[in-house]
Short mmCIF file of C-alpha atoms in Angstrom, two decimals:
data_model
loop_
_atom_site.label_atom_id
_atom_site.label_comp_id
_atom_site.label_asym_id
_atom_site.label_seq_id
_atom_site.Cartn_x
_atom_site.Cartn_y
_atom_site.Cartn_z
CA MET V 233 22.80 -23.66 -16.61
CA SER V 234 21.74 -21.15 -14.12
CA LYS V 235 18.42 -19.55 -14.70
CA GLN V 236 20.49 -16.08 -15.52
CA LEU V 237 21.76 -18.18 -18.38
CA VAL V 238 18.48 -19.39 -19.31
CA LYS V 239 17.26 -16.08 -19.17
CA GLU V 240 19.98 -14.93 -21.85
CA ARG V 241 19.43 -17.98 -24.15
CA VAL V 242 15.77 -16.70 -23.96
CA ILE V 243 16.86 -13.59 -25.40
CA LYS V 244 18.61 -14.23 -28.06
CA TYR V 245 16.13 -16.74 -29.58
CA LEU V 246 14.18 -14.44 -29.35
CA MET V 247 15.76 -12.16 -30.88
CA GLU V 248 17.21 -14.93 -33.51
CA ASP V 249 14.84 -17.23 -34.39
CA LEU V 250 11.10 -15.38 -33.02
CA LEU V 251 12.43 -11.89 -34.81
CA VAL V 252 11.22 -9.70 -31.94
CA PRO V 253 13.00 -6.76 -32.05
CA GLN V 254 14.87 -6.09 -28.89
CA ASP V 255 12.98 -3.31 -28.00
CA MET V 256 10.28 -5.26 -27.26
CA ILE V 257 11.55 -7.37 -24.59
CA ASP V 258 11.49 -6.66 -21.38
CA THR V 259 13.43 -8.74 -18.24
CA ASP V 260 12.84 -9.04 -14.29
CA VAL V 261 9.03 -7.26 -14.64
CA ALA V 262 7.57 -7.21 -11.48
CA LEU V 263 3.53 -8.54 -12.17
CA SER V 264 2.94 -5.18 -9.62
CA GLU V 265 3.85 -3.48 -13.01
CA PHE V 266 -0.21 -4.65 -14.82
CA GLU V 267 -2.16 -4.58 -11.04
CA GLU V 268 -1.21 -3.09 -8.14
CA GLY V 269 -0.67 -5.59 -5.26
CA ALA V 270 0.24 -9.08 -7.38
CA GLU V 271 3.12 -10.05 -5.98
CA GLY V 272 5.64 -12.00 -8.88
CA MET V 273 8.88 -11.38 -11.17
CA LEU V 274 8.04 -12.19 -14.53
CA ASP V 275 12.13 -13.05 -16.54
CA VAL V 276 11.14 -12.39 -19.75
CA VAL V 277 7.98 -10.09 -21.47
CA VAL V 278 7.89 -9.80 -25.22
CA ASN V 279 5.74 -6.60 -25.78
CA VAL V 280 3.94 -5.09 -28.79
CA LYS V 281 2.88 -1.37 -28.96
CA ASP V 282 -0.84 -0.71 -29.09
CA ASN V 283 -2.49 2.04 -31.03
CA GLU V 284 -2.17 4.43 -27.75
CA ASP V 285 1.20 3.62 -27.80
CA TYR V 286 1.49 1.67 -24.88
CA PHE V 287 3.02 -1.46 -24.87
CA ALA V 288 0.90 -5.22 -24.30
CA PRO V 289 2.35 -8.40 -23.58
CA VAL V 290 2.11 -11.39 -25.82
CA MET V 291 4.43 -13.59 -24.64
CA ILE V 292 5.76 -13.95 -20.77
CA VAL V 293 8.24 -16.53 -20.46
CA GLN V 294 9.90 -18.17 -16.98
CA CYS V 295 13.36 -19.46 -16.62
CA MET V 296 14.22 -21.87 -14.54
CA ASP V 297 17.78 -23.63 -13.29
CA GLU V 298 18.53 -26.25 -16.62
CA ASP V 299 19.11 -28.92 -13.61
CA ILE V 300 15.30 -28.63 -12.37
CA LYS V 301 13.49 -30.64 -14.77
CA LEU V 302 10.26 -29.51 -16.01
CA GLU V 303 7.92 -32.29 -13.70
CA GLY V 304 6.79 -32.98 -10.86
CA GLU V 305 5.66 -30.01 -7.65
CA VAL V 306 7.47 -27.69 -9.27
CA VAL V 307 6.27 -27.20 -12.81
CA GLN V 308 2.73 -27.40 -10.89
CA LYS V 309 3.49 -24.75 -9.00
CA GLN V 310 4.95 -22.36 -12.09
CA ILE V 311 1.82 -23.45 -14.04
CA ASP V 312 -0.06 -21.62 -11.00
CA PHE V 313 1.81 -19.09 -11.01
CA LEU V 314 1.72 -19.14 -14.82
CA GLU V 315 -2.53 -18.68 -15.49
CA ASP V 316 -2.54 -16.18 -12.58
CA VAL V 317 -0.74 -14.19 -14.35
CA ASP V 318 -1.98 -14.92 -17.72
CA ASN V 319 -5.41 -13.91 -16.28
CA ILE V 320 -3.38 -10.35 -14.47
CA THR V 321 -1.34 -9.73 -18.07
CA MET V 322 -3.54 -10.77 -20.97
CA ALA V 323 -1.11 -12.13 -22.47
CA GLY V 324 -2.89 -15.41 -23.65
CA ARG V 325 0.71 -16.97 -24.40
CA LEU V 326 2.99 -18.25 -22.13
CA VAL V 327 6.33 -20.77 -21.93
CA LEU V 328 8.42 -21.99 -19.12
CA THR V 329 11.93 -23.32 -19.96
CA ASN V 330 14.88 -24.69 -17.64
CA GLY V 331 17.07 -24.04 -22.01
CA ASP V 332 16.46 -27.75 -22.93
CA ALA V 333 12.92 -27.84 -22.16
CA MET V 334 10.33 -26.33 -22.93
CA MET V 335 6.16 -25.94 -21.64
CA TYR V 336 3.88 -23.63 -23.80
CA ALA V 337 0.58 -22.80 -23.14
CA ASP V 338 -0.93 -20.67 -25.80
CA TRP V 339 -4.82 -18.75 -24.76
CA THR V 340 -4.80 -17.24 -27.98
CA GLY V 341 -7.21 -19.89 -29.34
CA GLU V 342 -4.84 -19.88 -32.17
CA GLU V 343 -3.40 -23.21 -33.84
CA TYR V 344 0.15 -23.94 -35.20
CA ASP V 345 2.63 -26.24 -37.30
CA THR V 346 3.71 -28.04 -34.01
CA GLU V 347 2.81 -27.71 -30.94
CA ALA V 348 6.02 -26.54 -29.63
CA SER V 349 5.88 -24.42 -32.33
CA LEU V 350 6.10 -20.45 -31.25
CA PRO V 351 4.96 -17.89 -33.45
CA GLN V 352 7.60 -15.55 -34.91
CA TYR V 353 6.98 -12.00 -33.82
CA GLU V 354 4.88 -10.40 -36.44
CA VAL V 355 2.06 -13.28 -36.10
CA MET V 356 1.50 -12.12 -31.96
CA VAL V 357 1.57 -8.54 -33.14
CA GLU V 358 -0.89 -9.11 -36.24
CA GLU V 359 -3.09 -11.66 -33.69
CA PHE V 360 -3.15 -9.21 -30.95
CA PHE V 361 -4.25 -6.52 -33.43
CA LYS V 362 -7.12 -8.70 -34.51
CA MET V 363 -7.83 -9.93 -31.03
CA GLU V 364 -8.02 -5.98 -30.27
CA GLU V 365 -10.93 -5.31 -33.26
CA ILE V 366 -12.62 -7.72 -32.39
CA ALA V 367 -13.02 -6.36 -28.22
CA LYS V 368 -13.98 -3.66 -29.53
CA GLU V 369 -16.91 -4.57 -32.01
CA ALA V 370 -18.02 -6.79 -29.25
CA GLU V 371 -17.98 -4.08 -26.80
CA ALA V 372 -19.01 -1.29 -29.57
CA GLU V 373 -22.14 -3.76 -30.04
CA HIS V 374 -22.87 -4.58 -25.83
CA ALA V 375 -22.80 -0.73 -26.07
CA LYS V 376 -25.53 -0.88 -28.48
CA GLU V 377 -27.67 -3.08 -26.75
CA ASN V 378 -28.26 -1.22 -23.64
CA THR V 379 -29.07 1.56 -25.84
CA ASN V 380 -31.70 0.02 -27.43
CA THR V 381 -33.12 -1.59 -24.54
CA HIS V 382 -32.74 0.48 -22.01
CA GLU V 383 -32.12 4.35 -23.99
CA HIS V 384 -31.65 6.44 -20.57
CA LYS V 385 -30.30 2.69 -18.54
CA HIS V 386 -33.56 2.39 -16.37
CA ASP V 387 -33.53 -0.87 -14.87
CA HIS V 388 -36.39 -0.90 -12.55
CA GLU V 389 -34.62 -1.42 -9.29
CA CYS V 390 -34.33 2.69 -8.77
CA CYS V 391 -38.42 3.05 -8.73
CA GLY V 392 -39.74 -0.13 -8.02
CA GLY V 393 -40.85 -0.66 -10.84
CA HIS V 394 -43.58 0.59 -12.73
CA GLY V 395 -46.90 1.27 -11.07
CA GLU V 396 -47.24 0.80 -7.90
CA GLY V 397 -44.45 3.13 -6.31
CA ASN V 398 -43.54 4.61 -9.55
CA ASP V 399 -41.83 7.67 -8.65
CA CYS V 400 -38.68 7.73 -11.42
CA GLY V 401 -40.76 10.77 -13.57
CA CYS V 402 -40.77 8.97 -17.09
CA GLY V 403 -44.37 7.07 -16.51
CA ASP V 404 -44.80 4.43 -18.84
CA ASP V 405 -42.98 6.01 -22.07
CA CYS V 406 -38.91 5.75 -20.31
CA GLY V 407 -38.35 2.92 -23.53
CA CYS V 408 -37.91 0.14 -20.85
CA LYS V 409 -40.86 -1.70 -22.51
CA HIS V 410 -41.90 -2.65 -18.63
#
């Protein structure tokens, strides 16, 4: 089975078994769409729409010809590529398949019934928005910590610290507690 036929079977599986809407599936996506200068093509990308109506990838599927076994150096090269892809796309869920066998990596931190089970699209969407909320809360907490400890982002490197050479004009009341 050619790579194209494998890709078609994957799309059918995504739509029929995982209930992914067809308009949330992209094929033959250049990696450079996610990061300028990145090289490579992504065979199948499953997306969700975020709160700002942007498409965000939640699963990447790389397809190989059916006659290529999912073992050895060929697979290691694909796994290395997919790890790079995840670092760029932040999809968190990667699949490598030859149409018969499938390798699945999930860096979302979720656990499923079996190692090979892929979550339904609805679950991927829920996880995406849960992770977005966690990221937003962490960002807000980080911003709050920076505001509380360094009221005007005074880092002592701008003026050589307090005391000798202090020419930032804040005196000893800059709020940075030094």
